[in-house]
Amino acid sequence: MTTQFSNNPQTSRQLYINGGWSAPSNAATLPVINPATEEIVAEIAQGTSADVDRAVAAARAAFAGWSTTSAQSRALVLGKIHELMLERKEVLAQTLSLEMGASINSARAMQVPLAAEHVRVARDLLSTYRFQTVQGGTAIEREPIGVCGLITPWNWPLYQITAKVAPAIAAGCTVVLKPSELSPLSALLFAQLVHDAGLPPGVFNLVNGSGHEVGAAMAAHPDIDMISITGSNRAGALVAQAAAHTVKRVTQELGGKSPNILLPDADFAKAVPLGVMSAFRNVGQSCSAPTRMIVPKDRLAQVEALAAATANAIIVGDPRSEDTVLGPIANEAQFNRVQTMIEAGLKEGAKLVCGGLGRVQGYEKGFYARPTVFSDVDSAMRIAQEEIFGPVLCIIPYETVDEAVAIANDTVYGLGAHVQSQNLDLARAVASRIRAGQVHVNHPAWDPMAPFGGYKRSGNGREYGVYGLEEYLETKAIIGFCGASESTPHT
Ligand code: NAD
């Protein structure tokens, strides 16, 4: 099955603004490269600040109407978007696989259904969320913040888009989306889908292009009220700087270096393979991947053997094959970054348990990295400190639980964390000592209602569920709402 982009390159060169497809102000395009073959599979528009102006104007004009619709009518459109995502799940999965190399199985089982879940959650919240509450004589109203600029990365392209677009439009905001220029094709399908769902013109707008041009223009735009970015710390900081002059709200979901503490009583035969697979999910290109496995020193040999057996059994290869577990790294720059970090691990003297430098055997083309496990890693090493964003796991030994917690917190990041133990009380006590926005105990199922976001340099703000919805709301107090009481002095 081919996607519509290989059949119709014209489709990909347009922008979606004010309820329709239109040509960008600039004829230049950016290539989209299939990481499995290194071939160009599409060309996208290289939008400019003039295109951003046009999209923002459309979103601004639509805001007055959309922000005053009933929650029920917004839920109806979100329900339709959800329905269409499920109806079009195969073409979405094929497109994700094409644009960023996700194995077709993982695109079908995770990238698409989890993306759809954000839309379902936003729809369902609208039937319970109270946009107005009364406190004493004062009404507290939660109102949409306005026009939102949404900037998303390439690693979970559709999932990151719905995690922002769904709560924003559920809140009554209008949006301008700039997906990653490296994996923008699923975003184009999403724009068509939103159109077909009947979202009014201007509520959702899509401007493709580079971060330094389109993204920067959005961050600085005086008529955008809020920017939400998921991406690298570099881009997150630049967006905050550019946004500062207009004092807009900025939420950032940035990097991570998540720890996974295996307490001495954990079931190692289960916890180690699950930990490895969790670190390598999406070829390790997940901001919350638990890439630091922190284990008791006297169990190191056992952990290494279990980790190597798990990593060596992973089928890495052509993402279109049904047997493939991990496809290629999503793009060349990221492949090179992973190689640099494996080299750093070797130079710093970490013990290579399996994997290593170079491509997976049998592949001369395609960004296929080898699942790599380092052991006896010191927490001060680069591979333990820097986000690698590839299939590279660091096993770090500890002697006491206090030391394990200290290692877990020895990072500038604070996004995710994991704790493994057969004693829930012990696991909970350790979880409460970790400085991170989400702690997973014994590899639980994904919870789309659990707030997601980072402490420290992992970002500001939360996504998913009620917390995600509230990021897109302002708070207004109407004092005297229940009738005037005696006047008192105020500041
Ligand atoms: P990136 O920062 O290069 O790009 C992210 C987005 O920001 C892209 O759309 C890009 O065009 C845009 N951008 C880049 N420079 C910009 C600028 N100056 N102004 C405005 N926009 C700009 O990141 P990436 O390489 O696409 O994604 C990988 C990174 O994202 C990793 O570091 C990863 O940890 C992080 N990430 C975080 C989360 C999270 O939820 N915390 C989720 C996924 C990815």
Short mmCIF file of C-alpha atoms in Angstrom, two decimals, residues 87-258:
data_model
loop_
_atom_site.label_atom_id
_atom_site.label_comp_id
_atom_site.label_asym_id
_atom_site.label_seq_id
_atom_site.Cartn_x
_atom_site.Cartn_y
_atom_site.Cartn_z
CA GLU A 87 -11.58 4.94 10.11
CA ARG A 88 -8.33 6.15 8.50
CA LYS A 89 -6.00 4.35 10.89
CA GLU A 90 -4.25 2.30 8.20
CA VAL A 91 -3.25 5.22 6.00
CA LEU A 92 -2.17 7.13 9.11
CA ALA A 93 -0.03 4.18 10.25
CA GLN A 94 1.53 3.75 6.78
CA THR A 95 2.29 7.46 6.59
CA LEU A 96 3.90 7.54 10.05
CA SER A 97 6.02 4.56 9.11
CA LEU A 98 7.07 6.29 5.88
CA GLU A 99 7.93 9.64 7.44
CA MET A 100 9.80 8.52 10.56
CA GLY A 101 10.47 4.80 10.26
CA ALA A 102 8.14 3.41 12.93
CA SER A 103 7.71 -0.33 12.36
CA ILE A 104 4.30 -0.84 10.83
CA ASN A 105 3.26 -2.91 13.84
CA SER A 106 4.18 -0.18 16.29
CA ALA A 107 2.51 2.47 14.12
CA ARG A 108 -0.67 0.38 14.12
CA ALA A 109 -0.52 -0.64 17.77
CA MET A 110 0.80 2.57 19.37
CA GLN A 111 1.38 5.67 17.24
CA VAL A 112 -2.14 5.83 15.81
CA PRO A 113 -4.38 4.43 18.57
CA LEU A 114 -2.66 6.39 21.34
CA ALA A 115 -2.94 9.56 19.23
CA ALA A 116 -6.66 8.90 18.84
CA GLU A 117 -6.96 8.44 22.60
CA HIS A 118 -6.04 12.09 23.22
CA VAL A 119 -9.00 13.09 21.04
CA ARG A 120 -11.36 10.69 22.79
CA VAL A 121 -10.23 11.93 26.22
CA ALA A 122 -10.76 15.58 25.22
CA ARG A 123 -14.23 14.74 23.89
CA ASP A 124 -15.19 12.85 27.05
CA LEU A 125 -13.88 15.56 29.37
CA LEU A 126 -16.29 18.02 27.84
CA SER A 127 -19.23 16.18 29.35
CA THR A 128 -17.88 16.44 32.91
CA TYR A 129 -15.53 19.41 33.11
CA ARG A 130 -17.00 22.42 34.94
CA PHE A 131 -16.01 25.63 33.16
CA GLN A 132 -17.69 27.63 35.93
CA THR A 133 -17.70 27.04 39.67
CA VAL A 134 -18.88 29.27 42.50
CA GLN A 135 -16.76 29.94 45.56
CA GLY A 136 -18.55 31.98 48.21
CA GLY A 137 -20.09 34.87 46.31
CA THR A 138 -17.55 34.68 43.52
CA ALA A 139 -17.81 32.79 40.25
CA ILE A 140 -14.60 31.24 38.90
CA GLU A 141 -14.76 30.94 35.16
CA ARG A 142 -12.32 28.98 33.05
CA GLU A 143 -12.17 30.55 29.61
CA PRO A 144 -10.18 29.64 26.50
CA ILE A 145 -6.87 31.49 26.43
CA GLY A 146 -7.16 32.49 22.78
CA VAL A 147 -5.09 31.69 19.70
CA CYS A 148 -2.56 28.94 20.42
CA GLY A 149 0.62 28.20 18.49
CA LEU A 150 1.46 24.50 18.68
CA ILE A 151 4.94 23.25 17.75
CA THR A 152 5.53 19.49 17.61
CA PRO A 153 8.50 17.09 17.15
CA TRP A 154 9.19 14.14 14.82
CA ASN A 155 9.37 11.21 17.22
CA TRP A 156 5.66 10.61 17.92
CA PRO A 157 4.36 12.99 15.26
CA LEU A 158 0.62 12.39 15.33
CA TYR A 159 0.46 11.63 19.04
CA GLN A 160 2.15 14.94 19.91
CA ILE A 161 -0.22 16.78 17.59
CA THR A 162 -3.40 15.39 19.14
CA ALA A 163 -2.00 15.83 22.67
CA LYS A 164 -2.08 19.58 21.92
CA VAL A 165 -4.77 20.15 19.30
CA ALA A 166 -7.50 18.12 21.02
CA PRO A 167 -7.44 19.84 24.43
CA ALA A 168 -6.90 23.26 22.81
CA ILE A 169 -10.00 23.06 20.65
CA ALA A 170 -11.93 21.34 23.46
CA ALA A 171 -11.12 24.39 25.60
CA GLY A 172 -12.52 26.70 22.90
CA CYS A 173 -9.17 27.92 21.60
CA THR A 174 -8.21 28.22 17.96
CA VAL A 175 -4.84 26.94 16.80
CA VAL A 176 -1.96 27.24 14.39
CA LEU A 177 0.03 24.01 14.19
CA LYS A 178 3.62 23.70 13.03
CA PRO A 179 4.62 20.05 12.93
CA SER A 180 8.23 18.93 12.66
CA GLU A 181 9.57 19.55 9.16
CA LEU A 182 11.21 16.11 9.39
CA SER A 183 7.95 14.15 9.74
CA PRO A 184 5.11 16.40 8.56
CA LEU A 185 3.05 14.02 6.43
CA SER A 186 0.76 12.59 9.10
CA ALA A 187 0.00 16.21 10.05
CA LEU A 188 -1.25 16.88 6.53
CA LEU A 189 -3.55 13.86 6.75
CA PHE A 190 -4.73 15.10 10.13
CA ALA A 191 -5.56 18.53 8.67
CA GLN A 192 -7.70 16.91 5.98
CA LEU A 193 -9.37 14.78 8.62
CA VAL A 194 -10.17 17.79 10.81
CA HIS A 195 -11.63 19.46 7.72
CA ASP A 196 -13.77 16.43 6.92
CA ALA A 197 -14.97 16.32 10.53
CA GLY A 198 -16.54 19.74 9.98
CA LEU A 199 -14.42 21.92 12.26
CA PRO A 200 -15.33 25.52 11.36
CA PRO A 201 -12.83 27.44 9.17
CA GLY A 202 -9.98 29.06 11.06
CA VAL A 203 -10.26 26.94 14.22
CA PHE A 204 -7.40 24.70 13.08
CA ASN A 205 -4.63 25.92 10.77
CA LEU A 206 -1.47 24.17 9.62
CA VAL A 207 1.71 25.93 8.51
CA ASN A 208 4.60 23.70 7.50
CA GLY A 209 8.17 24.92 7.52
CA SER A 210 11.33 25.16 9.55
CA GLY A 211 11.57 25.87 13.26
CA HIS A 212 13.81 28.88 12.85
CA GLU A 213 11.40 30.54 10.43
CA VAL A 214 7.81 29.38 11.04
CA GLY A 215 8.30 28.29 14.67
CA ALA A 216 10.17 31.45 15.60
CA ALA A 217 7.56 33.66 13.90
CA MET A 218 4.83 31.94 15.89
CA ALA A 219 6.70 32.29 19.19
CA ALA A 220 7.16 36.05 18.67
CA HIS A 221 3.72 36.70 17.15
CA PRO A 222 1.81 39.46 18.98
CA ASP A 223 -1.55 37.90 18.17
CA ILE A 224 -0.76 34.42 19.52
CA ASP A 225 -1.74 34.10 23.19
CA MET A 226 0.01 30.87 24.03
CA ILE A 227 2.73 28.64 22.62
CA SER A 228 3.03 24.98 23.44
CA ILE A 229 6.17 23.28 22.20
CA THR A 230 7.36 19.72 22.43
CA GLY A 231 10.93 19.32 21.32
CA SER A 232 14.53 19.73 22.34
CA ASN A 233 15.70 21.94 25.20
CA ARG A 234 17.42 24.14 22.64
CA ALA A 235 14.19 24.85 20.76
CA GLY A 236 12.17 25.14 23.99
CA ALA A 237 14.51 27.82 25.34
CA LEU A 238 14.54 29.74 22.02
CA VAL A 239 10.74 29.71 21.93
CA ALA A 240 10.54 31.05 25.49
CA GLN A 241 12.99 33.84 24.62
CA ALA A 242 11.12 34.82 21.46
CA ALA A 243 7.80 34.70 23.32
CA ALA A 244 8.96 36.83 26.24
CA HIS A 245 8.33 40.22 24.58
CA THR A 246 4.65 39.50 24.14
CA VAL A 247 4.28 37.90 27.59
CA LYS A 248 2.39 34.95 26.17
CA ARG A 249 1.94 31.71 28.06
CA VAL A 250 4.62 29.17 27.14
CA THR A 251 4.38 25.49 27.92
CA GLN A 252 7.31 23.26 27.15
CA GLU A 253 7.59 19.48 26.96
CA LEU A 254 11.31 18.96 26.47
CA GLY A 255 13.97 16.34 26.99
CA GLY A 256 14.42 13.55 29.50
CA LYS A 257 16.87 10.99 30.86
CA SER A 258 14.48 8.85 32.83
#
